[in-house]
Coordinates of C-alpha atoms in Angstrom, one line a residue:
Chain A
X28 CA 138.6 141.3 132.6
X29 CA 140.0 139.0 135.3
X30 CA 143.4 138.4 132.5
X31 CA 143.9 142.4 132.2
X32 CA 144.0 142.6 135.9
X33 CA 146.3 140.2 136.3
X34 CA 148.6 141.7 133.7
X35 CA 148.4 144.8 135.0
X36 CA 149.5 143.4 138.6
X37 CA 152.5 141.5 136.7
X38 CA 153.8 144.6 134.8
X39 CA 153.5 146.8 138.2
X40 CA 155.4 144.4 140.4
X41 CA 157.7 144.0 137.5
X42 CA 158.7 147.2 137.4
X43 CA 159.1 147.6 141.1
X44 CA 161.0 144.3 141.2
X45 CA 163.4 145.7 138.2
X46 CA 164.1 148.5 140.5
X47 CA 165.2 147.0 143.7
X48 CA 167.5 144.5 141.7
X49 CA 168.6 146.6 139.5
X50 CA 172.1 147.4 140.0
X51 CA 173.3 150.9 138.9
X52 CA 176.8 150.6 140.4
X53 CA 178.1 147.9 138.1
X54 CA 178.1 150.4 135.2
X55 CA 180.4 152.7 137.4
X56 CA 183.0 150.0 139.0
X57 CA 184.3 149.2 135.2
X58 CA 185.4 153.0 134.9
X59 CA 186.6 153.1 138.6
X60 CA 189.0 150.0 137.2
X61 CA 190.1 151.9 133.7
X62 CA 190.4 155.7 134.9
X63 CA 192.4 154.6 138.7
X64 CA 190.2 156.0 140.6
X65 CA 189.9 152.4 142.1
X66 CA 193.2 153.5 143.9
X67 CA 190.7 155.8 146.5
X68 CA 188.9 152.0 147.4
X69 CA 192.2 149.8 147.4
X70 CA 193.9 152.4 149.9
X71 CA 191.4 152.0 152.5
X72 CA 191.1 149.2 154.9
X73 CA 187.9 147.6 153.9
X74 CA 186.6 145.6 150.6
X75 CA 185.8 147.6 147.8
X76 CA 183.2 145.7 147.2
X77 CA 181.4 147.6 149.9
X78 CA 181.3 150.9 148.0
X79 CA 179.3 149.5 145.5
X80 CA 177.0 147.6 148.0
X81 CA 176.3 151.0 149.8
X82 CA 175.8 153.1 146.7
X83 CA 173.2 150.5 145.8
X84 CA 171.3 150.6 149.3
X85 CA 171.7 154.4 149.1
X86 CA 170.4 154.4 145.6
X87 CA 167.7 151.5 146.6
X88 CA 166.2 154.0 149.0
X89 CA 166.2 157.0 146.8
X90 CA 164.5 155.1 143.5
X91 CA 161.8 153.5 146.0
X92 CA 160.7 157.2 147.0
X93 CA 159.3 158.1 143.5
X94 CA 158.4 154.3 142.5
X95 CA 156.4 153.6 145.3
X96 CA 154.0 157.1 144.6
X97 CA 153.7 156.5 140.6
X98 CA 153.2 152.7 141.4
X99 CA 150.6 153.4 143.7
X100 CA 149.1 155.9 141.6
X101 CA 149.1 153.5 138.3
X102 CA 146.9 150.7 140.4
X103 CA 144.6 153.3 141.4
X104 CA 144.0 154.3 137.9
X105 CA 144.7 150.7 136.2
X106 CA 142.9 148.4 138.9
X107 CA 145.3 145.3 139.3
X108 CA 143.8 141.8 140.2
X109 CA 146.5 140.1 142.4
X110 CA 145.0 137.3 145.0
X111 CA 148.1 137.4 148.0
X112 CA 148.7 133.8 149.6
X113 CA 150.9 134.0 153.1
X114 CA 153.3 131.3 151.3
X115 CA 153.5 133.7 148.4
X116 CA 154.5 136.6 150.4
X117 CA 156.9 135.0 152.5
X118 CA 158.5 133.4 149.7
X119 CA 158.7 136.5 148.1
X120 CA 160.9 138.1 150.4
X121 CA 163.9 136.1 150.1
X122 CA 163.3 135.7 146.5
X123 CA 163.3 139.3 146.1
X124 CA 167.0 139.5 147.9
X125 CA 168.7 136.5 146.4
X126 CA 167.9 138.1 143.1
X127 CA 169.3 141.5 144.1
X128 CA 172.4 139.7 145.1
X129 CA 172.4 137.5 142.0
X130 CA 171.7 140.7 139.5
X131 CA 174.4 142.5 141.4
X132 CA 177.3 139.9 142.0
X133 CA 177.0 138.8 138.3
X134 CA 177.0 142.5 136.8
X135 CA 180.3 143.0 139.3
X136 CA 181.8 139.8 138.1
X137 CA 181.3 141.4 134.5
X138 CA 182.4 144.7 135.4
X139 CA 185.5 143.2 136.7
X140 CA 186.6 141.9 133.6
X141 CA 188.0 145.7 132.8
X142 CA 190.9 145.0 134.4
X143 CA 191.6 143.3 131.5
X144 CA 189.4 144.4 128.4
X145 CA 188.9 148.3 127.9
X146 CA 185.3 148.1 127.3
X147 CA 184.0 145.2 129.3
X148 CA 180.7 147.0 130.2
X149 CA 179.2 145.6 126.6
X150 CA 178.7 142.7 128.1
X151 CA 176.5 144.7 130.9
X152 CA 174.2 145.3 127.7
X153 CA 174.3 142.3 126.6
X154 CA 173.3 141.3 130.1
X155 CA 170.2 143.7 129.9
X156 CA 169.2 142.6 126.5
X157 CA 169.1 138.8 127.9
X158 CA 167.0 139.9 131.1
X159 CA 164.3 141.8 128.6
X160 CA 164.0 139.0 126.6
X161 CA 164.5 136.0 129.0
X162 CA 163.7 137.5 132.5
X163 CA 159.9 138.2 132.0
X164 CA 160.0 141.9 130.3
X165 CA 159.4 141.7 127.0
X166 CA 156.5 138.8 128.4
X167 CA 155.9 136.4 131.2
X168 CA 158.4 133.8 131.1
X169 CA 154.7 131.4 130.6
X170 CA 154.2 133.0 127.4
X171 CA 157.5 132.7 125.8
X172 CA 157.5 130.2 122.9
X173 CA 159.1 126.8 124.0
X174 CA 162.5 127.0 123.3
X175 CA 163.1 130.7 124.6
X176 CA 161.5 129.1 127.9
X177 CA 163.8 126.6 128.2
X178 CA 166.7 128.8 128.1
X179 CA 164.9 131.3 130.5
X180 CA 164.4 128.3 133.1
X181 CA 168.3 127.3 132.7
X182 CA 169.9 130.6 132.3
X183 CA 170.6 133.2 135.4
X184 CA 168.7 136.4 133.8
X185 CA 165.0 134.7 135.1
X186 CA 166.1 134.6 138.6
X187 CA 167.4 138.3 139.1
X188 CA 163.7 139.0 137.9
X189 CA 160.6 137.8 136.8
X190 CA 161.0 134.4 139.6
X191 CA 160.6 136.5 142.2
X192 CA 157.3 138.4 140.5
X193 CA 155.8 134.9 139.6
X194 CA 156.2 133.9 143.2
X195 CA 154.4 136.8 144.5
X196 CA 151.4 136.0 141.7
X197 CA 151.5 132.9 142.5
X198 CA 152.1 131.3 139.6
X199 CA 154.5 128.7 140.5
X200 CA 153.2 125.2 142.2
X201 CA 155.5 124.0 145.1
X202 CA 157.9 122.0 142.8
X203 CA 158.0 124.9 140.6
X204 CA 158.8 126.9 143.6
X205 CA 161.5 124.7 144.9
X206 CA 162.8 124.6 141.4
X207 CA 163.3 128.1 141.2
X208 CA 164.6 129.0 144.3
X209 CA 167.7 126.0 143.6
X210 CA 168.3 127.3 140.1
X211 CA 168.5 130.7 142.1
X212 CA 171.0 130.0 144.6
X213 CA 172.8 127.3 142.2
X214 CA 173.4 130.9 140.3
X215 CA 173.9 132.6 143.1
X216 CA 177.0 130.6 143.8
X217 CA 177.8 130.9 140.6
X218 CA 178.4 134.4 140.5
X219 CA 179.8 135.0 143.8
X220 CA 182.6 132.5 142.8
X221 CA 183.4 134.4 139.3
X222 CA 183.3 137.8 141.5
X223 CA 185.4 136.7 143.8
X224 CA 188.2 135.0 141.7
X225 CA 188.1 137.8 138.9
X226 CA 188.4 140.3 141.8
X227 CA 191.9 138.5 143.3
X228 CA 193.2 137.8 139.8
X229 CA 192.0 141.6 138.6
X230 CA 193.6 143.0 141.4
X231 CA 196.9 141.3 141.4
X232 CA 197.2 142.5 137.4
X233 CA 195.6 146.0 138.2
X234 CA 198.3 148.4 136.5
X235 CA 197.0 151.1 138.4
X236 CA 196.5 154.0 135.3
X237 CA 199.1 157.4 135.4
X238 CA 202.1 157.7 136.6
Chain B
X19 CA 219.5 158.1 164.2
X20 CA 215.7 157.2 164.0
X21 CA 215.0 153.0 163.1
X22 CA 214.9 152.5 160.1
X23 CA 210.6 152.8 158.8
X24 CA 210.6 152.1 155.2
X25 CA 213.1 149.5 153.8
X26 CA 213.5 148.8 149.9
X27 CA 215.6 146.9 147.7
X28 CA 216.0 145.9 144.2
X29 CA 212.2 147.4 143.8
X30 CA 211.6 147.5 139.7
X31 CA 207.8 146.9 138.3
X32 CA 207.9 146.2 134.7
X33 CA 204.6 147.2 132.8
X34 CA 203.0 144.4 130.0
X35 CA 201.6 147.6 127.8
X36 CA 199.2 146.5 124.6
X37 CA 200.2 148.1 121.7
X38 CA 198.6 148.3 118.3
X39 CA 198.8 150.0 114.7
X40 CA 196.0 152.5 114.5
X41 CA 193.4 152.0 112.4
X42 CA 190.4 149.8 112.6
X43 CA 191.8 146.9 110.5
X44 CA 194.8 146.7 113.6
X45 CA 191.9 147.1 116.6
X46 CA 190.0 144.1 114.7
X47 CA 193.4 142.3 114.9
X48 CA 194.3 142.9 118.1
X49 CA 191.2 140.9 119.5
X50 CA 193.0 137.9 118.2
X51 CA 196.2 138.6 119.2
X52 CA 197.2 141.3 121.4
X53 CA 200.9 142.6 121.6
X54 CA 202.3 143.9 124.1
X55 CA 205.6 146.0 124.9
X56 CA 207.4 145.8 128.2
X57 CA 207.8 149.0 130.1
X58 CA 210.4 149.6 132.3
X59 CA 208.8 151.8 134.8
X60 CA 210.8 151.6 138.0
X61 CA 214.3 149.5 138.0
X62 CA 216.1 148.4 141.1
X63 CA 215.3 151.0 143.5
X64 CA 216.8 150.7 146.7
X65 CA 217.1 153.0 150.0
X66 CA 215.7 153.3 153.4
X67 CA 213.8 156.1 155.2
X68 CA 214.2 156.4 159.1
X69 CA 210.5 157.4 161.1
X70 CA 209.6 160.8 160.5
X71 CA 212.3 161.6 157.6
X72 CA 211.4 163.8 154.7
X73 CA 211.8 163.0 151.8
X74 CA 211.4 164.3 147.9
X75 CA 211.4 162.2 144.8
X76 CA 212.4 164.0 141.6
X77 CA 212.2 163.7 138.3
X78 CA 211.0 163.9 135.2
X79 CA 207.2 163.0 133.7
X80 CA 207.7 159.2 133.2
X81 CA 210.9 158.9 135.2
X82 CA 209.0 156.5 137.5
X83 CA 208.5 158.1 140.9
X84 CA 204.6 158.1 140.9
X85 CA 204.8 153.9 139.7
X86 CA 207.6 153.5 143.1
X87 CA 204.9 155.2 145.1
X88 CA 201.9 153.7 144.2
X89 CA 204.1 150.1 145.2
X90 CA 204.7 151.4 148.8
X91 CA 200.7 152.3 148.8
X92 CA 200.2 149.0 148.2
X93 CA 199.0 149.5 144.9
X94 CA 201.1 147.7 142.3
X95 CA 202.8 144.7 142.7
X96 CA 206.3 145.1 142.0
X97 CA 208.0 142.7 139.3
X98 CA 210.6 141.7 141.6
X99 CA 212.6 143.1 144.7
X100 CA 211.5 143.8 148.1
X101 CA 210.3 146.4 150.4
X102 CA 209.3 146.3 154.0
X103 CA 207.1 149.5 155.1
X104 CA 206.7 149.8 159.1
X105 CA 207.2 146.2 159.3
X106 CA 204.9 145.2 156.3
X107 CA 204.9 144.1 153.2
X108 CA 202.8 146.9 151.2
X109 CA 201.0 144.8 148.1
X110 CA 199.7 142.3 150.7
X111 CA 197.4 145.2 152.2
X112 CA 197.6 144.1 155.8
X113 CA 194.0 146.6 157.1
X114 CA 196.9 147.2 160.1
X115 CA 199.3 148.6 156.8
X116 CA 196.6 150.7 156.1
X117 CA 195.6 152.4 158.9
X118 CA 199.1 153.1 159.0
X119 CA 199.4 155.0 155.9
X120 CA 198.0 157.5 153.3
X121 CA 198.6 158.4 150.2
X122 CA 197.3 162.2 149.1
X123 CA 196.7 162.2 145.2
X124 CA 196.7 165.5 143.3
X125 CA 194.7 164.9 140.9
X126 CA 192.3 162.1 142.3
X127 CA 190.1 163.0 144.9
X128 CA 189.1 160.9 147.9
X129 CA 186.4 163.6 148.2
X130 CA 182.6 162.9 147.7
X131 CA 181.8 165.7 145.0
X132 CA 178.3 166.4 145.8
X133 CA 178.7 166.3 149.8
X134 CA 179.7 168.7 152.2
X135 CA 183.6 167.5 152.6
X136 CA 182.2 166.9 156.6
X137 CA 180.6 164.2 155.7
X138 CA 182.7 162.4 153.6
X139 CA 185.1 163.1 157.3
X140 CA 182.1 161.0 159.0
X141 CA 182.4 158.5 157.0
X142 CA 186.0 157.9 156.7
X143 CA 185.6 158.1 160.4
X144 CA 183.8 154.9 160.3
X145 CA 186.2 153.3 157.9
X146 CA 188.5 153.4 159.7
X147 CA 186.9 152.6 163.0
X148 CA 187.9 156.5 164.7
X149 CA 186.3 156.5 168.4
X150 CA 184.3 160.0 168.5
X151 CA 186.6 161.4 170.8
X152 CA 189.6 160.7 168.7
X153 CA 187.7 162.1 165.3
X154 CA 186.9 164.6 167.1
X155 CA 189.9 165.7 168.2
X156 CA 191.6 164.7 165.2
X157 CA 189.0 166.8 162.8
X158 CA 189.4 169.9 165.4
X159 CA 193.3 169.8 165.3
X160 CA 193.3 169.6 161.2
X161 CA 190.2 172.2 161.0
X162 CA 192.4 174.8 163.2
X163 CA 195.5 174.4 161.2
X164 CA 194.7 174.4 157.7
X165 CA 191.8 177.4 158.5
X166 CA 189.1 175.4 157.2
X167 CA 185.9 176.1 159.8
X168 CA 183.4 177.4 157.2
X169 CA 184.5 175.1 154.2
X170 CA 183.2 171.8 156.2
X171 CA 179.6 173.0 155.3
X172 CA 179.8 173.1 151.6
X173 CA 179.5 170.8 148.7
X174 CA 183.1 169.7 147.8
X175 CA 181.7 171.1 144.1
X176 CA 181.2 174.1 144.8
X177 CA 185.1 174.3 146.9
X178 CA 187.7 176.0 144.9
X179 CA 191.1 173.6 143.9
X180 CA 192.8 175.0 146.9
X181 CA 190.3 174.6 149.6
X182 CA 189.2 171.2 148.4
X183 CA 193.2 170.2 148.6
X184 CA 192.6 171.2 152.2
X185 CA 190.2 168.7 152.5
X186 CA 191.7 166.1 150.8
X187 CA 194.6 166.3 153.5
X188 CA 191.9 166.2 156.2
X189 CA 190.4 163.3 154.9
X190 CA 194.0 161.4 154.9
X191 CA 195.1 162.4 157.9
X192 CA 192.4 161.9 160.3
X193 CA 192.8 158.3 161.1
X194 CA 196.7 159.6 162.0
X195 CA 199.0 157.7 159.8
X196 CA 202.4 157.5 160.3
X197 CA 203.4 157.4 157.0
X198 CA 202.0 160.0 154.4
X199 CA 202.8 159.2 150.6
X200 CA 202.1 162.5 148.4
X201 CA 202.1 162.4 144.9
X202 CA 201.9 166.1 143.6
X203 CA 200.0 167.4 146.6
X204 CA 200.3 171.4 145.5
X205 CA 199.6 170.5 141.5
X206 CA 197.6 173.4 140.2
X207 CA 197.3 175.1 143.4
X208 CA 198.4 179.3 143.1
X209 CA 201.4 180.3 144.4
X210 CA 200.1 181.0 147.9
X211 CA 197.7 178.0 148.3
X212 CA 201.3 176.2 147.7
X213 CA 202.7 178.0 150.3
X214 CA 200.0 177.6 153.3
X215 CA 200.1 173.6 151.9
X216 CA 203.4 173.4 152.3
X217 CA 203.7 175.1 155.6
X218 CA 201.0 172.8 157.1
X219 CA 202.9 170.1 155.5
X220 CA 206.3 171.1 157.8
X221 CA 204.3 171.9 161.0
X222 CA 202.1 168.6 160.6
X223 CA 205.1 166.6 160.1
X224 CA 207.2 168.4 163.4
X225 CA 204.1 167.8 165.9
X226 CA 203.3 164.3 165.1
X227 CA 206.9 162.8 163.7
X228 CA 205.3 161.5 160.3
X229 CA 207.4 160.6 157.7
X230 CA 206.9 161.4 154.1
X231 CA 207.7 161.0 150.4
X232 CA 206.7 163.7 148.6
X233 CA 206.5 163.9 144.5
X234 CA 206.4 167.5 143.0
X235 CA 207.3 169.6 139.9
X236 CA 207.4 172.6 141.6
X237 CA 210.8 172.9 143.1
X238 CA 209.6 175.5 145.9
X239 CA 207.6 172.7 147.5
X240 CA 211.1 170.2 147.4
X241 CA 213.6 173.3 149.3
X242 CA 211.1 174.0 151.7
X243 CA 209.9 170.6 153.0
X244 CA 213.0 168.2 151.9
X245 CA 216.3 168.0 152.8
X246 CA 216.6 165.0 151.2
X247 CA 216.1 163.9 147.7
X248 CA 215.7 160.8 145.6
X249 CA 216.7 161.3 141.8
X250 CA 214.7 158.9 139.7
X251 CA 215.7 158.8 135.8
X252 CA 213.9 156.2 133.4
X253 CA 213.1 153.9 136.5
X254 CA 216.5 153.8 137.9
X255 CA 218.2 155.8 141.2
X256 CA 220.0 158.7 140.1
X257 CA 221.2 159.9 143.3
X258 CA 220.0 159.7 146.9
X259 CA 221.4 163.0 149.5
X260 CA 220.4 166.2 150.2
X261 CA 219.5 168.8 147.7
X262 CA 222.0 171.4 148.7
X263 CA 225.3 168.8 147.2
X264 CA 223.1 167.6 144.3
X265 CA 222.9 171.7 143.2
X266 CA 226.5 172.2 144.0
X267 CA 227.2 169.1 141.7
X268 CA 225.1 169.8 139.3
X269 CA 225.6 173.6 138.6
X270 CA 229.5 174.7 139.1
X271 CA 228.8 178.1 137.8
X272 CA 226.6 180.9 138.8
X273 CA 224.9 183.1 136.9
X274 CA 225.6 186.8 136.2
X275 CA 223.6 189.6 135.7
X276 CA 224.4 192.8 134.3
X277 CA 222.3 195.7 133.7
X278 CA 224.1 198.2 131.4
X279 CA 223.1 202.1 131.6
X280 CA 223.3 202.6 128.0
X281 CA 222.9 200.3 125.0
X282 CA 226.2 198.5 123.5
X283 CA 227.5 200.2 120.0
X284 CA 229.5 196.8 119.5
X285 CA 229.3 193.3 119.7
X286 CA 229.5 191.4 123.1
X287 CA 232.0 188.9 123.0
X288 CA 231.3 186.4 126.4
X289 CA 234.4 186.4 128.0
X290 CA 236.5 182.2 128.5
X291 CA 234.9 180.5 131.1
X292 CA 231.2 181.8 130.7
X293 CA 228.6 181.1 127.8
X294 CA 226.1 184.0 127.5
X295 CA 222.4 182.9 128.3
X296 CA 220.6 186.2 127.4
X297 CA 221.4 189.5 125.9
X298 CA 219.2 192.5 125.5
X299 CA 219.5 196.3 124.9
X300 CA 220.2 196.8 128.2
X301 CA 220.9 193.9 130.2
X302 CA 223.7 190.1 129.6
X303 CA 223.1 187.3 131.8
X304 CA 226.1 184.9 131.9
X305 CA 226.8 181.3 133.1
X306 CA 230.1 181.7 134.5
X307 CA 232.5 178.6 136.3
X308 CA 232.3 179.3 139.8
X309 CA 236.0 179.4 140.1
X310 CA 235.9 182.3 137.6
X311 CA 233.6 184.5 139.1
X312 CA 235.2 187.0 140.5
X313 CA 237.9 187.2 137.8
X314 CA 234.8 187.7 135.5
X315 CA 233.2 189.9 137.4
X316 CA 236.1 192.2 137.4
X317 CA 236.4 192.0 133.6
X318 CA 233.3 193.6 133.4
X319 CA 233.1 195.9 135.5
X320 CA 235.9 197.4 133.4
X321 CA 234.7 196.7 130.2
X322 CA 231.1 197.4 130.0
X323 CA 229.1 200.8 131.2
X324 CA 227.5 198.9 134.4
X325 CA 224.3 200.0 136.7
X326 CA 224.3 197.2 138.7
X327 CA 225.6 193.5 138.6
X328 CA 224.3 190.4 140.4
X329 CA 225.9 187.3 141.1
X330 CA 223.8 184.5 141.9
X331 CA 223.3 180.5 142.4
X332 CA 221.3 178.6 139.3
X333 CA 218.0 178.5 139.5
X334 CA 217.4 174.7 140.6
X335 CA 214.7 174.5 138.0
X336 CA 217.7 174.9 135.6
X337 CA 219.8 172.5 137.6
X338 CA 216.7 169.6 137.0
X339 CA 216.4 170.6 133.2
X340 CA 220.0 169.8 132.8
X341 CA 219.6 166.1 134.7
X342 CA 216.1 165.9 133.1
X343 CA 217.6 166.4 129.1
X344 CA 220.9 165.0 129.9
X345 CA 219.7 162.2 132.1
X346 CA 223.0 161.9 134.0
X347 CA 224.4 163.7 136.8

């Protein structure tokens, strides 16, 4: 009984976990870049990058309102096991937010890539399709045959999910832990480099559509 | 003579535009290897504006004037020449360069569509760091002039074309630019939204001594707010003075109108010097040199069984067609 429990606690902080990194805006800044409207952004005197970060906080707070109720009301009815540690909650935290920013900065740095391909936001599916398989959805990154767990310990998708879930459950031992939270910001970097240079090359080539 | 505010030369942006064949055999290909074509969108451009100068650029779709304008936004990098905007250089998008201009879109909203168009004020206020007072008076000054009090309140969705073009020039004026870039501000507006736009537009621009460059179709918005025009054709600078010379140039004959009180039992023959533009049962309209006006006019008066006769200018609408088709002045 103990297992289901503890399944049931892993699937309901997944799913609030997908929600607060998931990052709704990169599917919009793609058609911001093909249809102009990216003009609106580039004529005022801040980053655009700051529209997207405040439609996902706004969006954040919105999402939480009905996850939080139908979360609560599925552990009432399905009765997860989930034994808290202080280490694991703290650690959680931060875990929580680097993988936010890694989700969002490497879904940006994809969506960027429309300033020069039409239809860059496949690779934001492709992106999806790697996090259900490799980031703890379609199973805890534990129960993934070998070689899938390999690549889901060396590839980003783990750390913009299921890392920060298995730190909450604590099912990471302190070099596991340490592990993670490197490979994290080692990504992290990673993506905030690829954002940043695809945004100053992107913008220099921007054609700006009509006209 | 005002300073001298906005400063180009040689400006010219040439666009790298992928073509393909169509079909899917050519889209598969063109993954490999793209193609491009090179546009020509705006070609060494040059003049200068002085600080609150009023300016119109004409000409046809594609000619090149919205490509020009979107390069003094800041917007596209020009292929090569210069330019030199209130002491800037626009494509480096200085924050100060920013704050110092606007650019009003017609058909690209700054708007937040499911807002009231207040809000979207409040936040803009923010942007660009507006002290309350300032906002405040700012927002009051714009509400009062373009009648807006009871729009503020509404979703922007539920705002009609005109009212939420009336918002669109609060939202890019409150931070006070001093340079106002408007690329077919009155598009799709009825005829007397146009006119309350364009009357703000004049008022705005006497109080506070911004300058603008204004793009439009309509020809209405052009003789009421600029003396001045810029002639753009296929990229390059047609001609650069006011708008009264370009229609004297451009059209040395006027047209004629006469409305006969009984129908013709023969065949009107347009008299030298004139080219008939319209005949029916009981009206001509000619195209007569001006130097043969009254000559014609005389003619026929004499010859044909006349109600009334009008003598008047072209229509400048028929003055840009003839640039527009011929392409040359």
């Amino acid at each position: 009984m103990a297992l289901r429990g503890e399944f049931v606690a892993y699937y309901l902080i997944l799913i609030v976990v997908n929600q607060v990194t998931f990052a709704q805006t990169n599917w919009t800044v793609g058609d911001l870049i093909r249809d102009g409207s990216m003009n609106i952004l580039l004529l005022r005197p801040l980053p655009p990058v700051l529209d997207a970060v405040a439609t996902e906080l706004a969006g954040k707070g919105v999402f939480l309102l009905f996850v939080g109720p139908v979360t609560l009301g599925l552990s009432l009815l399905l009765k997860p096991e989930l034994e808290w540690t202080m280490i694991g909650v703290m650690a959680f935290i931060p875990a929580l937010i680097l993988a936010w920013l890694l989700r969002f900065l490497w879904g940006y740095a994809l969506a960027l890539l429309a300033f020069w391909a039409a239809r860059a936001d496949a690779l934001l599916a492709l992106t999806d399709a790697a996090i259900f398989l490799l980031a703890g959805q379609v199973a805890p990154i534990s129960l993934l045959p070998d070689l899938l767990r390999t690549f889901a310990v060396l590839l980003p998708f783990r750390y913009m999910l299921s890392f920060p879930v298995e730190v909450l459950m604590n099912r990471l031992d302190s070099t596991g832990l340490v592990l993670g939270f490197a490979m994290q910001g080692f990504w992290l970097v990673v993506a905030l480099f690829a954002s940043v240079a695809l945004w100053h090359r992107g913008v220099r080539r921007y054609a700006a559509v009509g006209g | 003579m005002a300073k001298a505010q906005i400063v180009i030369e040689g400006l010219t942006k040439t666009y790298q535009t992928p073509v393909r064949d169509p079909g899917l055999g050519a889209a598969l290909a063109s993954l490999i290897k793209r193609r491009y074509c090179s546009v020509e969108a705006v070609r060494d451009v040059s003049f200068t504006l002085a600080e609150g100068e009023r300016v119109a650029l004409l000409g046809p779709n594609g000619a090149g004037k919205t490509t020009l304008l979107k390069m003094l936004a800041g917007l596209l990098r020009p292929t090569a020449g210069t330019a030199s905007v209130a002491g800037f250089t626009p494509w480096e998008r200085h924050y100060a360069y920013l704050r110092n201009i606007s650019m009003v879109m017609g058909n690209k909203s700054q708007l937040l569509w499911d807002i009231p168009p207040l809000d979207s004020f409040t936040v803009l206020a923010r942007i660009y760091d507006l002290p309350q007072p300032e906002f405040q008076a700012a927002l009051d000054e714009l509400v009062a002039l373009l009648d807006l009090g009871p729009l503020l309140n509404s979703p922007v969705r539920n705002l009609s074309l005109g009212e939420r073009m009336k918002c669109e020039l609060v939202a890019a004026l409150l931070h006070r630019p001093q340079i106002l870039f408007l690329d077919e501000p009155t598009i799709g507006l009825d005829v007397s939204a146009q006119r309350r736009l364009r009357a703000f537009l004049d008022d705005y621009n006497r109080r506070h001594g911004v300058s603008f460059i204004l793009t439009s179709h309509y020809m209405a918005d052009v003789t009421a707010l600029c003396d001045r025009v810029i002639l753009i054709h296929q990229g390059s600078l047609l001609y650069d003075g006011s708008l009264r010379t370009l229609a004297t140039r451009l059209a040395p004959f006027k047209l004629m109108r006469v409305t006969l009180n009984q129908a013709l039992e023969y065949e009107f023959v347009a008299p030298p010097e004139t080219e008939l533009v319209e005949q029916t049962e009981d009206s001509i309209t000619l195209r007569v040199a001006r130097s043969a006006t009254s000559t014609v006019a005389a003619q026929l008066l004499q010859q044909l069984p006349v109600a009334d006769l009008v003598i008047e200018d072209a229509p400048i609408e028929s003055v840009m067609d003839q640039i527009y088709t011929g392409g040359q002045l």
